[in-house]
Coordinates of C-alpha atoms and ligand atoms in Angstrom, one line a residue:
Chain Q
M1 CA 2.2 49.5 -16.5
V2 CA 4.2 52.8 -16.2
T3 CA 3.2 55.7 -18.3
V4 CA 5.2 58.5 -20.0
M5 CA 3.6 61.0 -17.7
E6 CA 4.8 59.2 -14.6
L7 CA 8.3 59.1 -15.9
Y8 CA 8.2 62.7 -16.9
Q9 CA 7.0 63.9 -13.5
L10 CA 10.2 62.4 -12.0
L11 CA 12.6 64.2 -14.5
P12 CA 14.2 67.6 -13.8
K13 CA 11.7 69.2 -16.3
T14 CA 14.3 71.8 -17.3
N15 CA 14.5 70.8 -21.0
C16 CA 18.3 71.2 -20.7
K17 CA 18.9 68.8 -23.7
I18 CA 22.0 67.3 -22.2
C19 CA 20.5 63.8 -22.7
G20 CA 20.3 64.5 -26.4
E21 CA 16.6 64.8 -26.6
S22 CA 14.9 68.2 -27.2
T23 CA 12.7 68.1 -24.1
C24 CA 12.3 66.2 -20.9
M25 CA 9.0 64.8 -22.3
A26 CA 10.8 63.5 -25.3
F27 CA 13.4 61.9 -23.0
A28 CA 10.5 60.3 -21.0
V29 CA 9.2 58.8 -24.2
A30 CA 12.6 57.5 -25.1
L31 CA 13.1 56.0 -21.6
L32 CA 9.8 54.2 -21.9
G33 CA 10.7 52.9 -25.4
R34 CA 14.1 51.8 -24.0
K35 CA 15.9 54.0 -26.5
R36 CA 17.7 55.8 -23.7
N37 CA 18.9 55.0 -20.2
I38 CA 18.4 56.9 -17.0
S39 CA 22.1 57.6 -16.9
D40 CA 21.8 59.7 -20.2
C41 CA 20.2 62.4 -18.0
T42 CA 23.3 63.6 -16.1
P43 CA 21.5 66.2 -14.0
L44 CA 19.5 63.3 -12.6
L45 CA 22.7 61.8 -11.3
E46 CA 23.5 64.9 -9.3
G47 CA 22.6 65.2 -5.6
N48 CA 19.1 66.7 -5.4
F49 CA 17.4 64.1 -7.7
K50 CA 18.5 61.0 -5.8
K51 CA 14.9 60.1 -4.7
Q52 CA 13.5 60.7 -8.2
K53 CA 16.3 58.6 -9.8
E54 CA 15.6 55.7 -7.5
K55 CA 11.9 55.9 -8.2
L56 CA 12.6 55.9 -12.0
E57 CA 14.7 52.8 -11.6
V58 CA 11.9 51.0 -9.8
L59 CA 9.4 52.1 -12.4
L60 CA 11.5 50.9 -15.3
L61 CA 12.3 47.6 -13.7
P62 CA 9.3 45.5 -14.6
S63 CA 9.7 45.8 -18.4
A64 CA 13.4 45.3 -18.1
G65 CA 12.6 41.8 -17.0
A66 CA 10.7 40.9 -20.1
E67 CA 9.1 37.6 -21.0
E68 CA 11.7 34.8 -21.3
T69 CA 11.4 35.2 -25.1
G70 CA 12.3 38.9 -24.7
M71 CA 9.1 40.3 -26.1
I72 CA 7.8 43.4 -24.4
V73 CA 4.4 44.9 -25.2
H74 CA 3.8 48.4 -23.9
P75 CA 0.1 48.5 -23.4
E76 CA 0.1 52.2 -22.7
L77 CA 1.4 52.9 -26.2
C78 CA -0.8 50.4 -28.0
T79 CA -3.8 51.8 -29.8
G80 CA -5.3 48.4 -30.5
C81 CA -5.1 49.0 -34.3
G82 CA -4.5 45.3 -34.9
N83 CA -1.7 45.8 -37.5
C84 CA 0.5 43.3 -35.6
V85 CA -2.3 40.8 -35.3
V86 CA -2.7 40.7 -39.1
A87 CA 0.9 41.1 -40.0
C88 CA 2.5 38.4 -37.8
P89 CA 3.4 35.4 -40.1
V90 CA 2.5 33.0 -37.3
D91 CA -1.0 34.5 -37.0
V92 CA -1.3 34.3 -40.8
A93 CA -0.3 30.7 -40.9
N94 CA -2.3 29.6 -37.8
D95 CA -5.5 31.5 -38.7
P96 CA -5.9 31.8 -42.5
R97 CA -9.6 32.5 -42.3
G98 CA -9.4 35.1 -39.5
A99 CA -6.3 37.2 -38.6
A100 CA -4.7 36.6 -42.0
I101 CA -7.5 38.3 -43.9
G102 CA -8.0 41.1 -41.5
C103 CA -10.8 39.6 -39.5
A104 CA -11.0 38.9 -35.8
P105 CA -8.9 35.9 -34.8
T106 CA -10.9 32.7 -35.0
N107 CA -8.8 30.5 -32.7
D108 CA -6.3 30.6 -29.9
K109 CA -3.3 29.7 -31.9
V110 CA -2.5 33.3 -32.8
I111 CA 0.2 35.2 -31.0
F112 CA -1.6 38.6 -30.9
K113 CA -5.1 39.4 -29.8
V114 CA -6.6 42.8 -29.0
V115 CA -8.4 42.8 -25.6
D116 CA -10.0 45.9 -24.2
G117 CA -8.4 48.0 -26.9
K118 CA -4.9 46.8 -26.2
V119 CA -2.8 44.0 -27.7
M120 CA -2.1 40.9 -25.7
A121 CA 0.5 38.4 -26.7
S122 CA 0.3 34.6 -26.0
N123 CA 1.8 31.5 -27.6
I124 CA 5.0 33.5 -27.7
K125 CA 7.0 30.3 -28.1
E126 CA 5.7 30.1 -31.6
C127 CA 7.4 33.4 -32.5
R128 CA 9.8 33.0 -35.4
R129 CA 12.5 34.6 -33.4
F130 CA 12.8 31.5 -31.3
G131 CA 13.3 27.8 -31.7
K132 CA 15.7 25.9 -33.9
N133 CA 15.0 27.7 -37.2
R134 CA 14.9 31.2 -35.8
V135 CA 14.8 34.2 -38.1
L136 CA 15.1 37.9 -37.2
C137 CA 11.4 38.7 -37.8
Y138 CA 10.3 42.3 -37.7
A139 CA 6.7 41.8 -38.9
C140 CA 5.1 43.0 -35.7
I141 CA 7.5 45.8 -34.9
D142 CA 7.6 47.5 -38.3
P143 CA 3.8 47.8 -38.7
C144 CA 3.3 49.2 -35.2
P145 CA 2.7 52.9 -35.5
T146 CA 3.5 53.6 -31.9
G147 CA 6.5 51.4 -31.1
A148 CA 4.4 49.4 -28.6
I149 CA 6.2 46.1 -29.3
E150 CA 9.9 45.5 -28.8
F151 CA 12.3 42.6 -28.2
V152 CA 15.1 42.9 -25.7
Chain S
M1 CA -20.6 39.5 -32.4
A2 CA -21.3 43.2 -31.9
T3 CA -20.7 46.3 -34.0
C4 CA -18.5 49.1 -32.8
P5 CA -19.9 52.6 -33.2
G6 CA -16.4 54.2 -32.5
C7 CA -15.9 55.4 -36.1
A8 CA -17.3 54.9 -39.6
L9 CA -15.4 51.7 -40.1
L10 CA -18.2 50.1 -38.0
C11 CA -16.2 47.0 -37.2
D12 CA -18.7 44.2 -36.8
D13 CA -16.4 41.6 -35.5
I14 CA -16.4 42.7 -31.9
D15 CA -16.8 40.2 -29.0
V16 CA -18.1 41.5 -25.8
I17 CA -18.3 40.0 -22.4
V18 CA -21.2 41.4 -20.4
E19 CA -21.5 41.1 -16.7
N20 CA -24.3 42.7 -14.6
N21 CA -25.6 44.5 -17.7
R22 CA -22.2 46.2 -18.1
I23 CA -19.6 45.6 -20.8
K24 CA -16.8 44.1 -18.9
E25 CA -14.4 43.3 -21.7
T26 CA -14.2 43.9 -25.5
R27 CA -12.2 41.9 -27.9
N28 CA -10.9 43.0 -31.3
A29 CA -12.1 46.6 -30.9
C30 CA -9.3 49.1 -31.0
R31 CA -8.7 51.4 -28.0
R32 CA -11.0 54.1 -29.2
G33 CA -13.7 51.6 -29.9
A34 CA -13.3 49.9 -26.6
A35 CA -13.6 53.2 -24.8
R36 CA -16.7 54.1 -26.8
M37 CA -18.4 50.8 -26.2
K38 CA -17.8 50.9 -22.4
G39 CA -19.9 54.0 -22.3
C40 CA -19.8 57.6 -21.2
F41 CA -17.4 59.0 -18.7
N42 CA -20.1 61.3 -17.6
R43 CA -23.7 60.5 -18.3
L44 CA -25.9 63.3 -19.3
A45 CA -29.0 64.1 -17.1
P46 CA -32.2 65.8 -18.2
S47 CA -32.1 69.5 -17.3
I48 CA -33.7 72.9 -18.1
A49 CA -31.4 75.9 -17.6
Q50 CA -28.9 73.5 -16.1
K51 CA -31.4 72.4 -13.3
P52 CA -32.4 68.8 -13.1
V53 CA -35.8 67.8 -14.3
D54 CA -37.5 64.7 -15.7
I55 CA -37.2 63.7 -19.3
E56 CA -40.8 64.5 -20.0
S57 CA -40.5 68.1 -18.9
A58 CA -37.2 68.5 -20.8
I59 CA -39.0 67.4 -24.0
R60 CA -41.9 69.8 -23.4
K61 CA -39.5 72.7 -22.8
A62 CA -37.6 71.8 -26.0
A63 CA -40.8 71.7 -28.0
E64 CA -41.7 75.1 -26.6
I65 CA -38.3 76.6 -27.6
L66 CA -38.6 75.2 -31.1
K67 CA -42.2 76.3 -31.5
V68 CA -41.5 80.0 -30.7
A69 CA -38.2 80.1 -32.7
K70 CA -38.5 82.1 -35.9
S71 CA -35.4 80.4 -37.4
P72 CA -34.5 77.2 -35.7
M73 CA -31.7 74.9 -36.7
L74 CA -31.1 71.2 -36.3
F75 CA -27.5 70.1 -36.2
G76 CA -25.5 66.9 -35.7
F77 CA -26.8 63.4 -36.3
S78 CA -23.3 62.1 -37.2
N79 CA -23.4 59.9 -34.1
S80 CA -27.1 58.9 -34.5
T81 CA -28.7 55.9 -36.2
C82 CA -30.2 56.2 -39.6
E83 CA -33.6 55.9 -38.0
A84 CA -33.0 58.9 -35.8
Q85 CA -31.6 60.8 -38.7
V86 CA -34.8 60.3 -40.8
K87 CA -36.8 61.5 -37.8
G88 CA -34.5 64.5 -37.5
I89 CA -35.1 65.4 -41.1
Q90 CA -38.9 65.0 -40.7
L91 CA -38.7 67.3 -37.6
A92 CA -36.8 69.9 -39.6
K93 CA -39.5 69.7 -42.3
K94 CA -42.3 70.1 -39.8
L95 CA -40.6 73.1 -38.2
G96 CA -39.5 74.8 -41.5
A97 CA -36.0 74.6 -40.0
I98 CA -32.4 74.6 -41.2
I99 CA -30.7 71.2 -41.0
D100 CA -27.0 70.6 -41.2
D101 CA -24.3 68.3 -39.9
T102 CA -20.5 68.3 -39.3
S103 CA -20.0 67.3 -43.0
S104 CA -20.6 70.9 -44.0
F105 CA -17.2 71.7 -42.6
C106 CA -15.5 68.5 -43.5
Q107 CA -16.3 65.7 -46.0
G108 CA -19.7 66.9 -47.3
L109 CA -18.6 68.1 -50.7
L110 CA -16.7 65.0 -51.4
I111 CA -19.5 62.7 -50.4
E112 CA -21.9 64.7 -52.5
T113 CA -19.6 64.3 -55.5
I114 CA -19.7 60.5 -54.9
F115 CA -23.5 60.5 -54.6
Q116 CA -23.5 62.3 -57.9
E117 CA -21.5 59.5 -59.3
K118 CA -18.7 61.7 -60.5
F119 CA -16.1 59.4 -59.0
R120 CA -15.7 55.6 -59.2
T121 CA -15.9 54.3 -55.7
C122 CA -15.8 50.8 -54.2
M123 CA -16.5 48.7 -51.1
L124 CA -14.0 48.1 -48.4
E125 CA -14.2 44.3 -49.1
D126 CA -13.1 45.1 -52.7
V127 CA -10.2 47.0 -51.2
R128 CA -9.2 44.0 -49.1
N129 CA -9.6 41.5 -52.0
K130 CA -8.2 43.5 -54.9
A131 CA -6.5 46.7 -54.1
D132 CA -2.8 46.9 -54.9
V133 CA -2.1 50.7 -54.6
L134 CA -3.5 52.6 -51.7
V135 CA -3.2 56.3 -51.4
Y136 CA -3.9 57.9 -48.0
W137 CA -4.4 61.5 -48.9
G138 CA -4.7 64.1 -46.1
S139 CA -6.0 61.3 -43.9
D140 CA -4.3 59.7 -40.9
A141 CA -6.3 56.5 -41.0
Q142 CA -4.2 54.9 -38.4
D143 CA -5.4 57.6 -35.9
S144 CA -8.9 58.3 -37.0
E145 CA -10.1 54.9 -38.1
P146 CA -7.5 52.8 -36.3
R147 CA -8.3 49.4 -37.8
H148 CA -8.6 50.7 -41.4
L149 CA -5.2 49.4 -42.4
S150 CA -5.4 46.1 -40.6
R151 CA -9.0 45.1 -41.4
F152 CA -9.2 46.2 -45.0
S153 CA -6.7 48.3 -46.7
Y154 CA -3.0 47.4 -46.3
F155 CA -2.2 44.5 -44.1
P156 CA -4.7 41.7 -44.8
R157 CA -4.4 39.1 -47.4
G158 CA -7.2 39.2 -50.0
E159 CA -8.5 37.0 -52.8
S160 CA -6.1 38.4 -55.4
R161 CA -3.6 39.8 -52.9
Q162 CA -2.5 36.5 -51.3
R163 CA 0.9 37.7 -50.4
G164 CA -0.4 40.6 -48.5
Y165 CA 1.2 43.9 -47.8
E166 CA 4.8 42.6 -48.1
E167 CA 4.7 42.1 -51.8
D168 CA 1.2 42.7 -53.2
R169 CA 0.4 46.2 -52.0
I170 CA 1.9 49.6 -52.1
A171 CA 0.8 52.2 -49.6
V172 CA 1.3 55.9 -50.3
A173 CA 0.8 58.8 -48.0
I174 CA 0.3 62.4 -49.1
D175 CA 0.1 64.7 -46.1
V176 CA 1.5 67.9 -44.6
R177 CA 3.1 66.0 -41.8
E178 CA 4.5 62.6 -41.2
S179 CA 1.5 61.1 -39.5
N180 CA 1.3 57.6 -38.1
T181 CA -0.1 56.4 -41.4
A182 CA 2.7 58.0 -43.3
K183 CA 5.2 56.2 -41.1
I184 CA 3.7 52.9 -42.3
C185 CA 3.9 54.0 -45.9
K186 CA 7.7 53.9 -45.6
G187 CA 9.4 55.2 -48.8
H188 CA 6.2 56.4 -50.3
F189 CA 5.5 59.5 -48.2
Y190 CA 5.0 62.7 -50.1
R191 CA 5.1 65.7 -47.9
I192 CA 3.1 68.7 -49.2
Q193 CA 2.8 72.3 -48.0
P194 CA -0.2 73.2 -45.9
K195 CA -3.0 73.8 -48.5
G196 CA -0.7 72.5 -51.1
D197 CA -3.1 69.7 -52.2
R198 CA -4.3 71.7 -55.2
E199 CA -0.8 72.3 -56.6
F200 CA 0.0 68.6 -56.0
I201 CA -3.2 67.4 -57.8
L202 CA -2.5 69.7 -60.8
A203 CA 1.1 68.5 -61.0
L204 CA 0.1 64.9 -60.8
T205 CA -2.6 65.4 -63.4
D206 CA 0.0 66.9 -65.7
A207 CA 2.4 64.0 -65.0
L208 CA -0.3 61.5 -65.9
S209 CA -1.0 63.3 -69.1
G210 CA 2.6 63.0 -70.2
K211 CA 3.6 66.6 -69.3
V212 CA 6.4 67.6 -67.1
P213 CA 4.9 68.7 -63.8
A214 CA 5.6 72.3 -62.7
Y215 CA 6.2 71.3 -59.2
E216 CA 8.7 68.8 -57.7
P217 CA 8.9 66.9 -61.1
K218 CA 11.1 64.1 -59.9
K219 CA 8.8 63.0 -57.0
I220 CA 5.6 63.6 -58.9
L221 CA 6.7 61.6 -61.9
E222 CA 7.8 58.7 -59.6
L223 CA 4.4 58.8 -57.9
A224 CA 2.6 59.0 -61.3
A225 CA 4.5 55.8 -62.4
I226 CA 3.3 54.0 -59.3
L227 CA -0.3 55.0 -59.8
K228 CA -0.3 54.1 -63.5
K229 CA 0.8 50.6 -62.8
A230 CA -2.1 50.0 -60.4
E231 CA -4.5 47.2 -61.2
F232 CA -7.0 48.3 -58.5
G233 CA -6.1 51.6 -56.9
V234 CA -7.9 53.5 -54.1
I235 CA -7.5 57.1 -52.9
F236 CA -8.6 57.4 -49.3
A237 CA -9.5 61.1 -49.2
G238 CA -9.3 62.6 -45.8
I239 CA -10.3 66.0 -44.5
G240 CA -6.8 67.3 -45.0
L241 CA -7.5 67.0 -48.8
T242 CA -11.1 68.1 -48.8
Y243 CA -10.4 71.1 -46.5
S244 CA -7.7 72.2 -48.8
I245 CA -9.5 71.9 -52.2
K246 CA -12.9 73.0 -50.8
E247 CA -15.3 73.8 -53.6
D248 CA -12.8 72.8 -56.3
M249 CA -13.9 69.1 -56.4
E250 CA -13.6 69.3 -60.2
I251 CA -9.8 69.1 -60.1
L252 CA -10.0 65.8 -58.1
V253 CA -12.6 64.6 -60.6
A254 CA -10.1 65.5 -63.4
L255 CA -7.4 63.6 -61.6
A256 CA -9.6 60.6 -61.1
D257 CA -10.5 60.6 -64.8
K258 CA -6.8 60.2 -65.6
L259 CA -6.6 57.2 -63.3
S260 CA -9.0 54.7 -64.8
N261 CA -8.2 51.9 -62.3
F262 CA -8.7 54.1 -59.3
H263 CA -11.5 54.5 -56.8
I264 CA -12.1 57.3 -54.4
M265 CA -13.3 56.7 -50.9
P266 CA -14.1 59.4 -48.3
M267 CA -12.5 58.8 -44.9
V268 CA -15.2 59.4 -42.3
G269 CA -14.7 59.7 -38.6
H270 CA -18.1 59.9 -37.0
Y271 CA -19.8 56.6 -37.2
N272 CA -22.8 57.6 -39.2
M273 CA -22.0 60.9 -40.9
R274 CA -22.3 59.2 -44.3
G275 CA -25.7 57.9 -43.2
F276 CA -26.9 61.4 -42.5
N277 CA -25.6 62.6 -45.9
E278 CA -27.3 59.7 -47.6
N279 CA -30.6 60.2 -45.8
L280 CA -30.7 63.9 -46.5
F281 CA -29.6 63.4 -50.1
K282 CA -32.4 61.0 -50.6
E283 CA -34.9 63.4 -49.3
T284 CA -33.6 66.7 -50.8
G285 CA -30.8 66.0 -53.3
F286 CA -28.3 67.7 -51.0
V287 CA -26.1 66.2 -48.3
N288 CA -26.2 69.1 -45.8
R289 CA -27.0 72.9 -45.5
V290 CA -30.6 72.7 -46.3
K291 CA -33.5 74.8 -45.2
F292 CA -37.1 73.7 -45.5
E293 CA -39.2 76.7 -46.0
G294 CA -42.9 76.4 -45.8
K295 CA -43.4 74.1 -48.6
A296 CA -39.9 74.8 -50.0
V297 CA -36.5 73.4 -49.1
Q298 CA -33.5 75.7 -49.3
H299 CA -29.9 74.6 -49.7
S300 CA -26.7 76.6 -49.7
P301 CA -25.2 78.0 -52.0
A302 CA -28.7 79.1 -52.9
E303 CA -30.3 76.7 -55.2
V304 CA -34.0 76.6 -55.0
L305 CA -35.5 73.3 -55.9
D306 CA -39.1 72.8 -56.6
T307 CA -40.0 69.2 -55.9
P308 CA -43.7 69.3 -56.5
S309 CA -44.0 65.6 -56.5
R310 CA -43.2 65.6 -52.8
G311 CA -45.1 68.9 -52.2
V312 CA -42.0 70.7 -50.9
T313 CA -39.5 73.2 -52.2
L314 CA -36.0 73.4 -50.7
V315 CA -33.2 75.9 -50.6
H316 CA -29.6 74.9 -50.2
D317 CA -27.2 77.6 -49.4
D318 CA -23.9 78.1 -47.7
K319 CA -25.6 80.4 -45.2
Y320 CA -27.3 77.3 -43.9
S321 CA -24.1 75.7 -42.7
I322 CA -23.6 75.8 -38.9
V323 CA -20.5 77.9 -39.4
E324 CA -22.3 80.6 -41.5
A325 CA -25.5 80.5 -39.5
L326 CA -23.6 81.2 -36.3
R327 CA -21.4 83.8 -38.0
N328 CA -24.4 85.6 -39.4
E329 CA -26.3 85.2 -36.2
S330 CA -29.2 84.1 -38.3
I331 CA -30.6 81.3 -36.1
D332 CA -32.5 81.8 -32.9
A333 CA -32.6 78.3 -31.5
L334 CA -30.5 75.2 -32.1
L335 CA -31.1 71.5 -31.5
V336 CA -28.0 69.5 -31.4
A337 CA -28.2 65.7 -31.5
G338 CA -25.3 63.3 -31.4
S339 CA -22.7 66.0 -31.9
D340 CA -20.5 68.4 -29.9
P341 CA -20.2 71.5 -32.1
L342 CA -18.7 73.5 -29.2
S343 CA -15.6 71.3 -29.2
S344 CA -14.9 71.7 -32.9
L345 CA -16.0 75.2 -33.9
P346 CA -13.8 78.2 -33.9
R347 CA -14.2 80.3 -30.7
S348 CA -15.4 83.3 -32.6
L349 CA -18.5 81.5 -33.5
V350 CA -19.3 80.2 -30.0
R351 CA -20.5 83.6 -28.9
H352 CA -23.7 83.4 -30.8
L353 CA -24.1 79.7 -29.8
A354 CA -24.0 80.8 -26.2
S355 CA -26.6 83.5 -26.7
I356 CA -29.4 81.4 -28.1
P357 CA -31.3 78.5 -26.5
V358 CA -29.6 75.3 -27.4
I359 CA -31.2 71.8 -26.9
C360 CA -28.8 69.0 -26.6
I361 CA -29.7 65.3 -27.1
D362 CA -26.8 63.1 -26.3
P363 CA -26.0 60.1 -24.1
C364 CA -23.0 61.8 -22.5
V365 CA -22.0 65.2 -21.1
T366 CA -20.3 67.2 -23.8
M367 CA -18.8 70.7 -24.0
T368 CA -22.0 71.7 -25.8
S369 CA -24.3 70.2 -23.2
K370 CA -22.7 72.3 -20.5
I371 CA -24.0 75.5 -22.0
T372 CA -27.4 74.3 -23.2
A373 CA -30.9 75.5 -22.2
V374 CA -32.3 71.9 -22.3
T375 CA -30.5 68.6 -22.1
I376 CA -32.2 65.3 -22.9
P377 CA -30.2 62.1 -22.4
C378 CA -30.6 59.2 -24.8
A379 CA -29.3 55.7 -24.9
V380 CA -25.8 55.0 -26.4
S381 CA -26.6 53.9 -29.9
G382 CA -24.8 50.7 -30.8
V383 CA -24.5 49.7 -27.2
E384 CA -27.8 50.3 -25.4
S385 CA -29.9 50.4 -28.6
G386 CA -29.7 49.0 -32.1
G387 CA -30.4 50.5 -35.4
T388 CA -28.6 50.9 -38.7
A389 CA -25.6 53.0 -39.8
V390 CA -23.7 53.6 -43.0
R391 CA -20.1 52.6 -43.2
M392 CA -17.6 55.0 -44.8
D393 CA -17.9 53.1 -48.1
G394 CA -21.7 53.2 -48.1
K395 CA -22.4 49.7 -46.8
K396 CA -25.4 49.5 -44.4
I397 CA -24.3 47.9 -41.1
E398 CA -26.6 46.8 -38.3
L399 CA -25.8 48.2 -34.9
S400 CA -26.1 46.0 -31.9
K401 CA -28.1 46.4 -28.7
I402 CA -25.7 44.8 -26.2
I403 CA -27.0 45.9 -22.8
E404 CA -30.4 47.0 -21.4
S405 CA -31.0 50.6 -20.7
D406 CA -33.9 52.8 -19.4
Y407 CA -32.9 55.7 -21.6
P408 CA -35.0 56.3 -24.6
T409 CA -33.2 56.1 -28.0
D410 CA -32.6 59.3 -29.9
E411 CA -35.1 58.2 -32.4
E412 CA -37.8 57.9 -29.7
L413 CA -36.9 61.2 -28.3
L414 CA -37.2 63.0 -31.6
T415 CA -40.6 61.3 -32.2
R416 CA -41.8 62.4 -28.8
L417 CA -40.5 65.9 -29.5
M418 CA -42.5 66.0 -32.7
E419 CA -45.6 64.9 -30.9
A420 CA -45.1 67.5 -28.2
L421 CA -45.1 70.1 -31.0
Ligands
SF4_501 S1 8.6 38.6 -34.3 FE1 7.5 37.9 -36.1 S2 6.8 35.9 -35.5 FE2 7.4 36.9 -33.6 S3 5.6 37.8 -32.9 FE3 6.6 39.4 -34.1 S4 5.7 39.1 -36.1 FE4 5.1 37.3 -35.0
SF4_502 S1 0.5 47.3 -34.1 FE1 1.2 48.3 -32.2 S2 -0.5 49.8 -31.7 FE2 -1.3 48.3 -33.2 S3 -2.3 46.7 -32.0 FE3 -0.2 46.0 -32.4 S4 1.0 46.7 -30.6 FE4 -0.9 47.8 -30.6
SF4_503 S1 -11.7 51.1 -36.1 FE1 -13.5 52.3 -35.5 S2 -15.2 50.9 -35.7 FE2 -13.3 49.6 -35.6 S3 -13.0 49.1 -33.5 FE3 -11.9 51.0 -33.8 S4 -13.3 52.7 -33.3 FE4 -14.5 50.8 -33.5

C-alpha cells in the first residue's frame, strides 16, 4: 500500500498552495484520502514533472479499483484502535458477546478484525450499504480517527 | 490469549500466532501493541563503556559503580513487572539510594491523590457497563491508549448501556488542541488555552455551584448541565491536565466533590507505571521521589517519616525527582530500568546525565542506553517473560510469556545485582 511519504516525494515540494492545500505534504495526505485529484496540482501538469505525474497515477491506481462493494481500507492510516470493529452494526449484531461489548471478535461473521495492528475487512457483502435494504451507514467511517475507511 | 504490554490498558484479549519461537502475527492488538509485542527493533547487548562484554561482567561492573557511589539513584520501572519493581525498591533500600520514576513528571500527584482516596475512582469494566458521560481531559486516549474508546469507554455496549455510544453515552473532550480523541467527541469539544485547565476547573466548579462562571459562561454552563445529568460519569485525567494544575490537586478534588456521580481515572501510558506507584506507596506511603537514608526514607517535598515498625525512616522531597536531581547535580550514579529518560527529559538536564556513570537495564537499545557506562539486556516482559502489572484503573493483570528467551528477566537481573553487592 502506498504511503503519504511516497506521494509527497513525487510532488513539486514548493508549497505553492495552488492546489488549495497549505503544503505539499497536506496535498499528499489529501491525495491519499481521495479528497483531491492529481490534476488539482497544476504545476505537476507542466512539462518537467511528467515522470513524477505518471508515477503518481500508477501509485494511486490500486485503491481507485476498490473492492466491488466500494470499501477501501487504507492500512497505512489505520492505528488498529478497533473503533470500527466495535461500532459497525453488523459486527454488533453478529457478535453480541465479543465485538459488540468491546472485546475481541469471537467469530468470523464480523466485518472488521484487527490483524497485526491494522484493520482487515471481510464479509463485506453483509455491509448495510449493500443489498436490497441498503442504508447509507457511516458507523465505521465516523468513529475512525484517521480517515482510514472510505467508500467510493 | 495473551496480554499486550504496549500501554497501561494491558489488553488481555490478544491472539498471537507463533512460528519458530517468533511472534508471526498478532490479532486484536492495536498498531502500537503489535509493534511492541513483535519485539525490539534493535536488541540491547551487554557492554561496559560501550564495549561488548558478557552479562556477568556487566552485572559486576554495575555493582561496583553503585557500591562506590555516594548518592546513587534508581529510576524507571514503568515498563517493568511488579516483581521487578519490588526488587528495585529493595535494591534502593539496600543502597540508601533515591528512587523515582517517570510519574514524578507526569501523573504521580494524581495517582497519589487517588491512593489517598480523595477521589472516587472505578474500574474500566464499570465504565463499559455503566458510564454515560465520559470526559477526556488533557488526554488523547485515541493516541496514547489506542483501544481505550473501543474496549471500554465509548463505543462498546455495556450492561446498562445497551444502545452503545449512539444514544447511551456522551463523550466530552477538554484539551488545548483538537486531538484525535476530540474529533470523536464531536460537538462536545472544549478548547482551552495552554495551562488554562485551572481557570476552566474553577469556572466549572462555579457553574456547578449555581454561580455564573467568570470565564466563557455559555460554554461552561452548557458543560455543567451535561455533567449534572450524568448517572455514572468518568473524568479521564491525562497529563495535559495534571501538568497544568501541578501541585494544585485540591481544585480537582473540589470539582469532584461537586460531581457526586463522577469518578476520576488517571490515564497512564507506560504499561506498569501505576504498578510502580502502588508498590512504592505500599512500602513508603509515597508514589515517587523517595530517598532511603540509612535507616530513614526521604521523600520530596521534604517529609521525614519515621516508620519504626519497619525499622526504616524515609524522606520524600522534590529534590529526589529525576528532574531536580539532575538539575542540582546531586546524584553521582544512575541505574535506569525499563525507561528511556534521555528521550523525554529537557536537554538542559542531559548534561549531568552524560557526566555520571549510568547503568541501563532494558531489552532494547534506547537513546539512554547509547550513552551509558554499563548496559545489561533483559527479556521483553510480557513477551519473553511473564509477571504481573497494574492496569491504569488499578486492576492487576497477568502478563504472558509467549516465546522462549535466553535473556534473564529484569527481576532476575536486579536480584543478581543485589547479590553482587
Ligand atoms: S458501512 Fe456500516 S455496515 Fe458497512 S462496514 Fe461500515 S459500519 Fe459496517
Ligand atoms: S477505526 Fe480507523 S484507525 Fe481504528 S481500527 Fe478502524 S480503520 Fe483502523
Ligand atoms: S491499547 Fe495498549 S494494551 Fe491495548 S493493544 Fe494497544 S498498546 Fe496494547
